[in-house]
PDB file of C-alpha atoms in Angstrom:
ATOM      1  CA  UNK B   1      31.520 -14.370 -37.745  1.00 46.00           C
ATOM      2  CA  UNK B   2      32.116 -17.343 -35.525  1.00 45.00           C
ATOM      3  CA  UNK B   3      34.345 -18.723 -37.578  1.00 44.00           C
ATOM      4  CA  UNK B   4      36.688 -15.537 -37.297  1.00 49.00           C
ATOM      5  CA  UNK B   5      36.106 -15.572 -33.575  1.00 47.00           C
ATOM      6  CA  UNK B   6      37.744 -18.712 -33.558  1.00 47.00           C
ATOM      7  CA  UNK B   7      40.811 -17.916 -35.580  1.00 46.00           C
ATOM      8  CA  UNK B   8      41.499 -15.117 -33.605  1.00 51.00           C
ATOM      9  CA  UNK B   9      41.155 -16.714 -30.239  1.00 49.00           C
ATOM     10  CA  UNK B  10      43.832 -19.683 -31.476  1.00 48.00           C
ATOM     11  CA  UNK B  11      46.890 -20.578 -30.001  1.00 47.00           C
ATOM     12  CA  UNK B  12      48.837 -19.341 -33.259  1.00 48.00           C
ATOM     13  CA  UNK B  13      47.623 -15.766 -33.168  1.00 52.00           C
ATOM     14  CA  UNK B  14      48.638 -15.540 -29.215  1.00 52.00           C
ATOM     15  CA  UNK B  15      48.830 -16.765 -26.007  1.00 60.00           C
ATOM     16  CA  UNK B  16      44.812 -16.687 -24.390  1.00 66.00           C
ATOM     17  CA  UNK B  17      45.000 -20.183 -23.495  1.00 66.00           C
ATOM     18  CA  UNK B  18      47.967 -19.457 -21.251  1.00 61.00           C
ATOM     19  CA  UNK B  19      45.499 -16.984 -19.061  1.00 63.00           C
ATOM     20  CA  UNK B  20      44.142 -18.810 -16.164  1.00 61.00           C
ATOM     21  CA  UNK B  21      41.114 -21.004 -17.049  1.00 61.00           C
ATOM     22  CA  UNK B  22      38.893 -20.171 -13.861  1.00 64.00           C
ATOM     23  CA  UNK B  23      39.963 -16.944 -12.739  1.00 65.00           C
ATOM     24  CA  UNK B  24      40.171 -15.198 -15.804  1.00 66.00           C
ATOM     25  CA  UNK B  25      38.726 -17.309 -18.967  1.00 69.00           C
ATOM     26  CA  UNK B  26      35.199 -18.661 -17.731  1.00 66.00           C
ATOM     27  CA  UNK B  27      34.373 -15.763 -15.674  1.00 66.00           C
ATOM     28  CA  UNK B  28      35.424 -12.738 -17.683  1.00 59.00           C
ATOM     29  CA  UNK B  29      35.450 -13.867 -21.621  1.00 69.00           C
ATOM     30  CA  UNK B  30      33.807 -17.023 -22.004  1.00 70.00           C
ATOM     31  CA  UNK B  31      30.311 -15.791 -20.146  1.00 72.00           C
ATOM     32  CA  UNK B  32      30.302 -13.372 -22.759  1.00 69.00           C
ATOM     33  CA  UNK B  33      29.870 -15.295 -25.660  1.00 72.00           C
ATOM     34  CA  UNK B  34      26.710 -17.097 -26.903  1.00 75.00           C
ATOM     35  CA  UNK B  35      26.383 -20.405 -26.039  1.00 77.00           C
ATOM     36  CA  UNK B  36      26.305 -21.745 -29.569  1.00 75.00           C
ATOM     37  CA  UNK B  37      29.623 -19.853 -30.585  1.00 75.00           C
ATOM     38  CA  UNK B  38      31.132 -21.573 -27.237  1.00 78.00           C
ATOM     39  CA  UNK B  39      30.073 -24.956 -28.604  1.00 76.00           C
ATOM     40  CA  UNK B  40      31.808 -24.523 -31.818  1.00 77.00           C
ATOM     41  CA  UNK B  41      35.154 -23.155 -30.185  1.00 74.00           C
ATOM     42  CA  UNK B  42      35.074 -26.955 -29.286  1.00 74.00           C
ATOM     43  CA  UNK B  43      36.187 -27.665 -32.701  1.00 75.00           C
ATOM     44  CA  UNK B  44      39.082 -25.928 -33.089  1.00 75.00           C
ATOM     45  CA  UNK B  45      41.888 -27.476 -30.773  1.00 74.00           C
ATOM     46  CA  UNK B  46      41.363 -30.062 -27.917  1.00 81.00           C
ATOM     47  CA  UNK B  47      42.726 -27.502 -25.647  1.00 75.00           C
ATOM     48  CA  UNK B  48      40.042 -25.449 -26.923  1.00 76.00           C
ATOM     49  CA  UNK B  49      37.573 -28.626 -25.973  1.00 81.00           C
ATOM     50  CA  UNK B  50      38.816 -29.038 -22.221  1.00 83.00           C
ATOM     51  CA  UNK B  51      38.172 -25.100 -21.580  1.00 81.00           C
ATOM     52  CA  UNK B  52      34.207 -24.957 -23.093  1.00 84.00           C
ATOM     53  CA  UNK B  53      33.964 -28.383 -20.958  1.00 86.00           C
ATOM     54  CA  UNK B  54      35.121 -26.725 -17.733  1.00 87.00           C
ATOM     55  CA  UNK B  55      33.341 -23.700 -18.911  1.00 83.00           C
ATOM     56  CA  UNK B  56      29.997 -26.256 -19.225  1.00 90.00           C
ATOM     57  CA  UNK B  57      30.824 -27.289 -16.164  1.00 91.00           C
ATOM     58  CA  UNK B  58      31.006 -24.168 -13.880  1.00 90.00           C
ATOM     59  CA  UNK B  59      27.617 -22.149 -16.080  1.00 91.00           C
ATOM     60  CA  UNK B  60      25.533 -20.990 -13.479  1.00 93.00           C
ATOM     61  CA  UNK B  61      22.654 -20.495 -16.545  1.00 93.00           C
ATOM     62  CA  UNK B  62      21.657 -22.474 -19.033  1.00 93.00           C
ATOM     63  CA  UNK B  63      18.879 -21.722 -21.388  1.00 92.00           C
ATOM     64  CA  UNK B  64      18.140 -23.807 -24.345  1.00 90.00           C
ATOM     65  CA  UNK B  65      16.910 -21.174 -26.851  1.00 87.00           C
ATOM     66  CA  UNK B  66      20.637 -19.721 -27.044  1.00 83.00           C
ATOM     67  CA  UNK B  67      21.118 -23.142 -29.109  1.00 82.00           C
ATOM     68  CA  UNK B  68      17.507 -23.924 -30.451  1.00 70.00           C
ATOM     69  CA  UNK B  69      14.669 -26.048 -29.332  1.00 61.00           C
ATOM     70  CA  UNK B  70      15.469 -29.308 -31.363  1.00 71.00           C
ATOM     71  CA  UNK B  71      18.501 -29.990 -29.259  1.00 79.00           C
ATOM     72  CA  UNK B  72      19.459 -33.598 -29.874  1.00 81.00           C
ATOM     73  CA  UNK B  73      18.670 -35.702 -26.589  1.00 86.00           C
ATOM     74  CA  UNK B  74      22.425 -36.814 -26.481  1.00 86.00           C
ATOM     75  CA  UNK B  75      24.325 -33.332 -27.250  1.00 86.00           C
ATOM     76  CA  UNK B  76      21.358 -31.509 -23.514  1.00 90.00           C
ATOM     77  CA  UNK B  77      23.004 -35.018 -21.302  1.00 90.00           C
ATOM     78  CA  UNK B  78      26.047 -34.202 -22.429  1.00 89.00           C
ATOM     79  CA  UNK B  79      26.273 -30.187 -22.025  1.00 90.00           C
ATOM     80  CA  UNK B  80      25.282 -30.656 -18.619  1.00 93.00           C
ATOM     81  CA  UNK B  81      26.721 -34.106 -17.173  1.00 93.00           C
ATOM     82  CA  UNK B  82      29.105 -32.506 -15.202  1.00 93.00           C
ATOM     83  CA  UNK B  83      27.497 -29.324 -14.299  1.00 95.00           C
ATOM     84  CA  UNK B  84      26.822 -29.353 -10.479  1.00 96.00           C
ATOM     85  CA  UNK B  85      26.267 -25.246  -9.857  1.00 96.00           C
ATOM     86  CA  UNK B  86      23.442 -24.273 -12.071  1.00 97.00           C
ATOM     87  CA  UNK B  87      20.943 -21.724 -10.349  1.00 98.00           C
ATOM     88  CA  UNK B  88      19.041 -21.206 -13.433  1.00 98.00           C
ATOM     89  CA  UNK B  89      17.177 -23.760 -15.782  1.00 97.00           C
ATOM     90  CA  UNK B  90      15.339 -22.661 -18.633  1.00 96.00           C
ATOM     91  CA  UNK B  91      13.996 -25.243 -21.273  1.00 95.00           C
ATOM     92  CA  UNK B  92      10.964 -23.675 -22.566  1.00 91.00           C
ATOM     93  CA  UNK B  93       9.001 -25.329 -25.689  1.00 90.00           C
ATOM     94  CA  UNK B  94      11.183 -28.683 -25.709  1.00 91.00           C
ATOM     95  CA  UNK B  95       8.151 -30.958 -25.772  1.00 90.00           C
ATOM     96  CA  UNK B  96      10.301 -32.503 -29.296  1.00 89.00           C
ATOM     97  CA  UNK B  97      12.973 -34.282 -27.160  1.00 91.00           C
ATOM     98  CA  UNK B  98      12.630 -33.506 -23.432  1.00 94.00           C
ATOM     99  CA  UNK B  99      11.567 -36.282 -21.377  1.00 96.00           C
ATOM    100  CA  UNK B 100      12.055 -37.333 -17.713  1.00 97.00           C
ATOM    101  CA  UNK B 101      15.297 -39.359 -18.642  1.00 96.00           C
ATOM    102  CA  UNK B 102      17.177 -36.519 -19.648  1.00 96.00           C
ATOM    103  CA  UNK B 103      16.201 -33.939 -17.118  1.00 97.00           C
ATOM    104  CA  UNK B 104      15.794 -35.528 -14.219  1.00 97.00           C
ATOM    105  CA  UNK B 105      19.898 -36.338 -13.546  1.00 96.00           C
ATOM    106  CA  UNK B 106      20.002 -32.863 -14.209  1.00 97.00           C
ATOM    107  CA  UNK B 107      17.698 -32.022 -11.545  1.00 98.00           C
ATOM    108  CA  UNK B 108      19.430 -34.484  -9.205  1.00 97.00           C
ATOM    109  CA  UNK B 109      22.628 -33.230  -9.044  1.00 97.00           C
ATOM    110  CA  UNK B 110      21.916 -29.043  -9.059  1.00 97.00           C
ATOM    111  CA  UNK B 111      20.604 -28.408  -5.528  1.00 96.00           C
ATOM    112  CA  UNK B 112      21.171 -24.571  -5.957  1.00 96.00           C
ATOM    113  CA  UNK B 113      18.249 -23.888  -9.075  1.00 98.00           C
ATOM    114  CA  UNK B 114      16.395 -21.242  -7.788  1.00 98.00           C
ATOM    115  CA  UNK B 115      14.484 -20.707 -11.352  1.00 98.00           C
ATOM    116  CA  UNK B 116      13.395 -23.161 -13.620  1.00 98.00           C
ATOM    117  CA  UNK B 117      11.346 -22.715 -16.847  1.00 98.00           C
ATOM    118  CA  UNK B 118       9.376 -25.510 -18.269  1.00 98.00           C
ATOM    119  CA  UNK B 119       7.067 -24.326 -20.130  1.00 97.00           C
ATOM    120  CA  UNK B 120       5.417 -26.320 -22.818  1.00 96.00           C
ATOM    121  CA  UNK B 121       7.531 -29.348 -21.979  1.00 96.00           C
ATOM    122  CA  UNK B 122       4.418 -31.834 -22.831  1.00 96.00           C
ATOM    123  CA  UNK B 123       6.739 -34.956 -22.317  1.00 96.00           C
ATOM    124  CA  UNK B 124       7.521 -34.645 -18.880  1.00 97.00           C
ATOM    125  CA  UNK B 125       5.619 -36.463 -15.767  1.00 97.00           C
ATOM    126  CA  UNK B 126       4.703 -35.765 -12.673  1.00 97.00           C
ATOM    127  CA  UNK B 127       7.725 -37.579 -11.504  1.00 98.00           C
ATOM    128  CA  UNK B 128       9.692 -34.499 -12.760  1.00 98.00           C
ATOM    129  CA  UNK B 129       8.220 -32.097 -10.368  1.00 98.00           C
ATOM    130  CA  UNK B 130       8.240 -34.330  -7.554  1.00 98.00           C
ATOM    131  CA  UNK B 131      12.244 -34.201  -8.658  1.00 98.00           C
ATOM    132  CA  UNK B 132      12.157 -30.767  -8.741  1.00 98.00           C
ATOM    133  CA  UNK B 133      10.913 -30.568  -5.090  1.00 98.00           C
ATOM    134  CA  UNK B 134      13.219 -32.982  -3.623  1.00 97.00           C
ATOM    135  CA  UNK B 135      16.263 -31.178  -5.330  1.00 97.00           C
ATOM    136  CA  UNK B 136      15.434 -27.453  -5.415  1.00 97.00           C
ATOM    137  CA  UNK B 137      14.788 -26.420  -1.703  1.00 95.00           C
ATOM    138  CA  UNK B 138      15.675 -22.899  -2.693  1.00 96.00           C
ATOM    139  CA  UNK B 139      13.670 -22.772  -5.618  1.00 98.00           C
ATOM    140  CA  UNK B 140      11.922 -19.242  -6.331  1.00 98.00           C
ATOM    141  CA  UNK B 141      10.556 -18.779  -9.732  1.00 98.00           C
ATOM    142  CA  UNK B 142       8.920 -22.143 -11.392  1.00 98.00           C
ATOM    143  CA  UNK B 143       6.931 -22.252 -14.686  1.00 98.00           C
ATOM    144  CA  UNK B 144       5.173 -24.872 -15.670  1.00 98.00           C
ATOM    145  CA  UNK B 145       2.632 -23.529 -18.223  1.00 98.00           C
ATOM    146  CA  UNK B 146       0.863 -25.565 -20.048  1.00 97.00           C
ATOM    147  CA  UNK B 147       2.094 -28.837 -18.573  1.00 97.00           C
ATOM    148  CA  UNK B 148      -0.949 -30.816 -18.352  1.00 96.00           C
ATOM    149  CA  UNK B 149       0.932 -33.682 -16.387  1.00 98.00           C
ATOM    150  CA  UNK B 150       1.062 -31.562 -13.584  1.00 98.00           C
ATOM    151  CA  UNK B 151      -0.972 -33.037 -10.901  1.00 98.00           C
ATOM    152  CA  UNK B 152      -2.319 -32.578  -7.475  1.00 97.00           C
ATOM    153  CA  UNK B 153      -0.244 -34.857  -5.669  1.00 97.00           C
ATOM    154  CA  UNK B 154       3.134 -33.700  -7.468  1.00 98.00           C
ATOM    155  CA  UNK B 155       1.914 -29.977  -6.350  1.00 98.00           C
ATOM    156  CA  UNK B 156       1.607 -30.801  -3.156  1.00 98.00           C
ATOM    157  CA  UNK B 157       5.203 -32.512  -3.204  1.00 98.00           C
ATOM    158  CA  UNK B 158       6.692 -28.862  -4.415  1.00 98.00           C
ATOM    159  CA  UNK B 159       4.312 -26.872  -1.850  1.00 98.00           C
ATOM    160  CA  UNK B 160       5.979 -29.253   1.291  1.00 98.00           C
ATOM    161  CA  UNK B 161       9.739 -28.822   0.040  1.00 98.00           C
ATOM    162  CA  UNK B 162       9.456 -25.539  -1.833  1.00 98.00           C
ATOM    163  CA  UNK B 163       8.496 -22.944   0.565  1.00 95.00           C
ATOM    164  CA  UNK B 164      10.612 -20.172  -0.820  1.00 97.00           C
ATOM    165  CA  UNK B 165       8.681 -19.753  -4.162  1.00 98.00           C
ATOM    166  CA  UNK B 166       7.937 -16.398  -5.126  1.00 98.00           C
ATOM    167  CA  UNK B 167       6.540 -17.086  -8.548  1.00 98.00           C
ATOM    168  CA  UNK B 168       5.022 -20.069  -9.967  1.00 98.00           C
ATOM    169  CA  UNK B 169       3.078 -20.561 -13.360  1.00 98.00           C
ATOM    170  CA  UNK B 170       0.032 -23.010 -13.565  1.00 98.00           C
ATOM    171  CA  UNK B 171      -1.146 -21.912 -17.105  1.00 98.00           C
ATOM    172  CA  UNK B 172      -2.933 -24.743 -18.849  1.00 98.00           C
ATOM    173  CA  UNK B 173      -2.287 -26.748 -15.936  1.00 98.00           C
ATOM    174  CA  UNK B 174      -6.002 -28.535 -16.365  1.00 96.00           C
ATOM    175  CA  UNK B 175      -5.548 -31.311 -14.084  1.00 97.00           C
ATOM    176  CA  UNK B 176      -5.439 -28.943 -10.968  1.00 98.00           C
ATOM    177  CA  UNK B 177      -8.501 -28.106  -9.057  1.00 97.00           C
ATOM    178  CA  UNK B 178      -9.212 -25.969  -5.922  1.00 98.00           C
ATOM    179  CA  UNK B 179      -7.939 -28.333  -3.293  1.00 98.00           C
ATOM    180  CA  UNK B 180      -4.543 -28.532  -4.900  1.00 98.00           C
ATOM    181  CA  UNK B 181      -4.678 -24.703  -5.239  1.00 98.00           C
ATOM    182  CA  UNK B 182      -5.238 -24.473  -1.506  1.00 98.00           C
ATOM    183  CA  UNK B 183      -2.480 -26.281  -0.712  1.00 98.00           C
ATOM    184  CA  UNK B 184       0.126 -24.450  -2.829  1.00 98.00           C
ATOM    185  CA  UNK B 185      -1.068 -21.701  -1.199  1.00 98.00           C
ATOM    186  CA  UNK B 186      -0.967 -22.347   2.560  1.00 98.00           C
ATOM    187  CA  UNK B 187       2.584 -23.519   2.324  1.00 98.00           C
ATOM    188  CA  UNK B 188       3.907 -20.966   0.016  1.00 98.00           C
ATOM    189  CA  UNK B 189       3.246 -17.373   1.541  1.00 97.00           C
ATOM    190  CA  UNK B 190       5.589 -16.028   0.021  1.00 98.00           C
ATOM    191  CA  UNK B 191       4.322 -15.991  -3.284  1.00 98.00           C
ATOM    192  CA  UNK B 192       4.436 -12.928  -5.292  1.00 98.00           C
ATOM    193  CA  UNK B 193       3.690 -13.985  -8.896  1.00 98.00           C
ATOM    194  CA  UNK B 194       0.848 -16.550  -9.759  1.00 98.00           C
ATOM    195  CA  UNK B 195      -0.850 -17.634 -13.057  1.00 98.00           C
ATOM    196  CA  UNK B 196      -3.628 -20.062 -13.180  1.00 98.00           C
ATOM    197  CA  UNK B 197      -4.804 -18.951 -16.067  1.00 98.00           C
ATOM    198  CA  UNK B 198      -7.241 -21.009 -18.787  1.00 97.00           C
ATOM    199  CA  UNK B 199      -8.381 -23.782 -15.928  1.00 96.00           C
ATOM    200  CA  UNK B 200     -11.943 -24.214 -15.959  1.00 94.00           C
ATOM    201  CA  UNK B 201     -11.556 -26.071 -12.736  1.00 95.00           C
ATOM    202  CA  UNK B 202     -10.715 -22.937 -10.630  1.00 97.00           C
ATOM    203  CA  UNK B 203     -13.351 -21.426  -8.656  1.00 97.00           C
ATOM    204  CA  UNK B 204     -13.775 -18.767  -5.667  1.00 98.00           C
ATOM    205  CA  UNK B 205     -12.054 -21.484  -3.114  1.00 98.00           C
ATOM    206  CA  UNK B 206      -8.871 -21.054  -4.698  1.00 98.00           C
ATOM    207  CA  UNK B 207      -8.636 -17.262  -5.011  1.00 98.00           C
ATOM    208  CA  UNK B 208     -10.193 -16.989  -1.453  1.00 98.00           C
ATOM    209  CA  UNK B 209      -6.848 -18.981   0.269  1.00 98.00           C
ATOM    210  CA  UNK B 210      -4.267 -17.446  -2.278  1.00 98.00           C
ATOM    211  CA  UNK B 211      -5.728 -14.219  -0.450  1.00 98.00           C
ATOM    212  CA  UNK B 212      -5.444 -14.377   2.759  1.00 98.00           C
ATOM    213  CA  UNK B 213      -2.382 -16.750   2.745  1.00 98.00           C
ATOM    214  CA  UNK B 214      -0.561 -14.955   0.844  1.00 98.00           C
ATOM    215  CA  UNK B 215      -0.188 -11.075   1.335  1.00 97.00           C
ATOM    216  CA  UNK B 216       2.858 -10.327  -0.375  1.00 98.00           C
ATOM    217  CA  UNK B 217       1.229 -11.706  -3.458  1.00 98.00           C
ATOM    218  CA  UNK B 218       1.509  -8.903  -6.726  1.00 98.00           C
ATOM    219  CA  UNK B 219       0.487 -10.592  -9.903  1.00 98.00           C
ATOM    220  CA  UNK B 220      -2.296 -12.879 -10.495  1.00 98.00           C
ATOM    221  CA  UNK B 221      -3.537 -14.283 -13.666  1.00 98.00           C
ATOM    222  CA  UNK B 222      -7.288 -15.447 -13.777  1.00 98.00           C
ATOM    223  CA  UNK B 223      -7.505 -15.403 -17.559  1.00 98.00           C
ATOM    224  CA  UNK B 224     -10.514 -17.812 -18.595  1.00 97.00           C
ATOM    225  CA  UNK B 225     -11.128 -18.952 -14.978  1.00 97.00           C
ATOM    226  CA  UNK B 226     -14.862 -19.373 -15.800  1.00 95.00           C
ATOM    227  CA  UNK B 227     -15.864 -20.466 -12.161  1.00 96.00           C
ATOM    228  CA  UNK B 228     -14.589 -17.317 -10.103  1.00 97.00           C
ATOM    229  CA  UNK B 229     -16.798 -14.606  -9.487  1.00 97.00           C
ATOM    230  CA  UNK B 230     -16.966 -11.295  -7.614  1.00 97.00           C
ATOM    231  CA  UNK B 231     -17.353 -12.500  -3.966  1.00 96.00           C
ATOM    232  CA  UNK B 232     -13.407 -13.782  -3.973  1.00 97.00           C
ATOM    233  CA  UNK B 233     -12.243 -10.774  -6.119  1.00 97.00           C
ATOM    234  CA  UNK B 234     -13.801  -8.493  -3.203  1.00 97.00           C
ATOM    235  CA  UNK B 235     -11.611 -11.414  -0.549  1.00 98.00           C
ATOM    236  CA  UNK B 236      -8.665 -10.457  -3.222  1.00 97.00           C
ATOM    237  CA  UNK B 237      -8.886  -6.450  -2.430  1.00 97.00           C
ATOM    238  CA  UNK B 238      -9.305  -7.398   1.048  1.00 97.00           C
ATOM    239  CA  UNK B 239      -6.628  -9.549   1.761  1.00 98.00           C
ATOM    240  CA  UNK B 240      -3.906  -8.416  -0.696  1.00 98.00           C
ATOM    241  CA  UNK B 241      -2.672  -4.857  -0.103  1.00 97.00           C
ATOM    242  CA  UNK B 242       0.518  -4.904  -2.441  1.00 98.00           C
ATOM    243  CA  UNK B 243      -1.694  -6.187  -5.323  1.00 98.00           C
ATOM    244  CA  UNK B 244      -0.299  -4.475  -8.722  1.00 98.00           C
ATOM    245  CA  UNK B 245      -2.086  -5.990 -11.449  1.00 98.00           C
ATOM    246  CA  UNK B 246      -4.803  -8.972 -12.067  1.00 98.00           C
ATOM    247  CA  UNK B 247      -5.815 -10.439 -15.383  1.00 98.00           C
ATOM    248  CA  UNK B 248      -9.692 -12.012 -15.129  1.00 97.00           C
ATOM    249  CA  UNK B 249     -10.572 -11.640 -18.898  1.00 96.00           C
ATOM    250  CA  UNK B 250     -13.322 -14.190 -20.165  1.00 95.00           C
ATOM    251  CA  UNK B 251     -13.850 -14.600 -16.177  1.00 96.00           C
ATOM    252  CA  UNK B 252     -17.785 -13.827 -17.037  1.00 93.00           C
ATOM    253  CA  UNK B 253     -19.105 -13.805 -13.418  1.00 94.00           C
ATOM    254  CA  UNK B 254     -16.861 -11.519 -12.578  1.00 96.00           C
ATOM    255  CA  UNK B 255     -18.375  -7.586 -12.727  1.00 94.00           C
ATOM    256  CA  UNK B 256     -17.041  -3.990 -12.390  1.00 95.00           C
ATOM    257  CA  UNK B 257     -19.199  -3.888  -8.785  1.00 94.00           C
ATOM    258  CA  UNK B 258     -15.896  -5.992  -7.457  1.00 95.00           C
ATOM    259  CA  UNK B 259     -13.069  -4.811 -10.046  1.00 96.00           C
ATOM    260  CA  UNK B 260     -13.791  -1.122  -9.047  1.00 95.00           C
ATOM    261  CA  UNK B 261     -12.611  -1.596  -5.105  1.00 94.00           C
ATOM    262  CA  UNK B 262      -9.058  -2.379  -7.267  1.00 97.00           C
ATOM    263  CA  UNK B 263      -9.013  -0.331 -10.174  1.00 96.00           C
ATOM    264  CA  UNK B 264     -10.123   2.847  -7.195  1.00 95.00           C
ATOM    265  CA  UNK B 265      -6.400   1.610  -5.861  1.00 95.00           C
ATOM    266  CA  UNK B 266      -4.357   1.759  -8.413  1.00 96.00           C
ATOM    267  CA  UNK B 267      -4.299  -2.253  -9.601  1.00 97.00           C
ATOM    268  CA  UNK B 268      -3.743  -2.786 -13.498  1.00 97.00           C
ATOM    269  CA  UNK B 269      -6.341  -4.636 -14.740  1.00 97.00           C
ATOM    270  CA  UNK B 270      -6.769  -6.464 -18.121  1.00 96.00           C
ATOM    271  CA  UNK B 271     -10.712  -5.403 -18.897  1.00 94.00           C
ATOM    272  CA  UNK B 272     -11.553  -2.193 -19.139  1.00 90.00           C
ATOM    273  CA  UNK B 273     -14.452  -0.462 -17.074  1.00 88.00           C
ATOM    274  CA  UNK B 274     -17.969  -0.750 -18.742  1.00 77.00           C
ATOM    275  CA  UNK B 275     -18.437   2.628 -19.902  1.00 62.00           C
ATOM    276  CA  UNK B 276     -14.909   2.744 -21.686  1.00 56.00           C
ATOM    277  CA  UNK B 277     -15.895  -0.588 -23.467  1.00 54.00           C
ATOM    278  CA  UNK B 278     -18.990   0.566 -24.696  1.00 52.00           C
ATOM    279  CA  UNK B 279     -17.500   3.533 -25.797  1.00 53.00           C
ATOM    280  CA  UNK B 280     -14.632   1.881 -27.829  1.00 50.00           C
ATOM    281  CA  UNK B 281     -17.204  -0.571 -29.393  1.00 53.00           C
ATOM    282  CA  UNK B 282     -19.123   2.093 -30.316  1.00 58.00           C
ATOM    283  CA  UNK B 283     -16.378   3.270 -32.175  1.00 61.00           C
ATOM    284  CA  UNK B 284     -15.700   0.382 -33.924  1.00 60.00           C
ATOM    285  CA  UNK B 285     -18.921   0.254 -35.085  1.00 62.00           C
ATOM    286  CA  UNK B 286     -19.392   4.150 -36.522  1.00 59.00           C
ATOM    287  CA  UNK B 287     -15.979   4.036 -37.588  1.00 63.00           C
ATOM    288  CA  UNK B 288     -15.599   7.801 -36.756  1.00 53.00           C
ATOM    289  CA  UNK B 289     -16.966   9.512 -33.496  1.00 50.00           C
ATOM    290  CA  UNK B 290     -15.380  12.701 -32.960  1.00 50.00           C
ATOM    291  CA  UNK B 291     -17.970  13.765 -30.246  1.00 48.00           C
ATOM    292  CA  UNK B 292     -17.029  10.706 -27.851  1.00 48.00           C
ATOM    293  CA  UNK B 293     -14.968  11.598 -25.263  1.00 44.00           C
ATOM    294  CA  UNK B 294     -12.760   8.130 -23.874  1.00 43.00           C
ATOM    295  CA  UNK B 295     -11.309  10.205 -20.659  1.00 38.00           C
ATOM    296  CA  UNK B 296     -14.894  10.398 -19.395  1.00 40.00           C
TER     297      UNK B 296
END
């Protein structure tokens, strides 16, 4: 199929390449096509090379599982050496190749990313967020999950220069404790969206100041915080109003005597109330209970 693509989009079988390039090619047929098909229209004429390079160089998205997540180091530098625009990074699961060398001019020279996706990048540093902060000023939507070189003082570098985010995830992020959580949150009330799920090292502290700083906040993800319990979940119910869902399974201080103030309003939440549980393992273990009634 790509290989017919290309035949029909050569020279010989008409005249595309005399369209204009900015106006008409990049913007209206090129953005179109996946961004491994655009990578081998490269091959076909080195007219056909100069427009995916200016079509490279004008993407306002680029996200690496269009091509795969082995992406040869020099092939990522060289998609992107002369892109200056992008507004959204995604480069989920490269821990193979990505390192600070090759994202970090990438980072330098795109001031307008307002969402970046990192997740499971193991080979980074710390000195890629602090990039990230210095760079992104508009930045919205960050993930970082399970980044475990993610550190306090590189959080604190994206709470003092990021204070538009909206959603950031600190999955797996192990390093981070409450103070660093704190932080994030006093200078980023704007936050909507935030996971801090599977850290052992967040407590009631953290949840407390994500509360009342910030009230706009919709999602939260406690998943296997072991240290929170119900006295910040109540602060939660308080504090957040426009709360829509919140995840605090294997949280095992935290009880139905604080979930039930949420679940009364509305809030999705990822553990079902007591009664419903027991009923559903009791199912499970009869096999067959025709006289239970789950809408109790």
């Amino acid at each position: 199929a790509p290989w017919r693509l290309m035949m029909s989009l050569t020279p010989s079988r008409g005249c595309l390449l005399d369209l204009p390039w900015e106006d008409i090619l990049v913007p209206h047929i090129l953005c179109h096509l996946p961004l491994q098909q655009l990578l081998s229209l490269q091959r076909v004429s080195k007219s056909f090379q100069s427009l995916i390079q200016l079509y490279l160089a004008n993407m306002r998205c680029f996200d690496s599982s269009q091509i795969g997540p082995a992406i040869p180091r020099a092939a990522f530098v060289n998609l992107l050496k002369d892109n200056e625009v992008l507004q959204q990074l995604a480069l989920q699961n490269c821990s193979d190749w990505l390192t600070d060398r090759e994202l970090l001019p990438v980072i330098g020279q795109n001031h307008h990313l307002h969402q970046i996706q990192l997740k499971g990048c193991a080979q980074l540093s710390r000195h890629a967020l602090v990039a990230i902060s210095l760079s992104c000023p508009n930045l919205r939507r960050l993930s970082l999950a399970h980044c475990e070189w993610v550190d306090s003082l590189s959080l604190r570098s994206l709470a003092d220069h990021c204070k538009a985010l909206e959603a950031v995830d600190l999955t797996a992020c192990r390093q981070l404790k409450d103070e660093a959580i704190c932080y994030l949150a006093q200078k980023c009330g704007r936050l909507k969206s935030l996971s801090l799920a599977v850290n052992a090292n967040v407590g009631d502290v953290a949840v407390e100041e994500i509360a009342k700083c910030c009230p706009e906040l919709e999602h939260l993800d406690l998943t296997g915080c072991l240290r929170v319990k119900n006295d910040s979940i109540r602060v939660l119910a308080e504090y957040c109003p426009k709360l829509r869902s919140l995840k605090v399974k294997h949280c095992h201080n935290v009880a139905e005597s604080s979930l039930s103030i949420l679940r009364s309003r509305g809030v999705e939440l990822d553990v079902e109330p007591p009664l419903q549980r027991a009923l559903v393992l009791l199912q499970d273990v009869v096999g067959f209970a025709p006289f239970i009634n789950l809408q109790i």
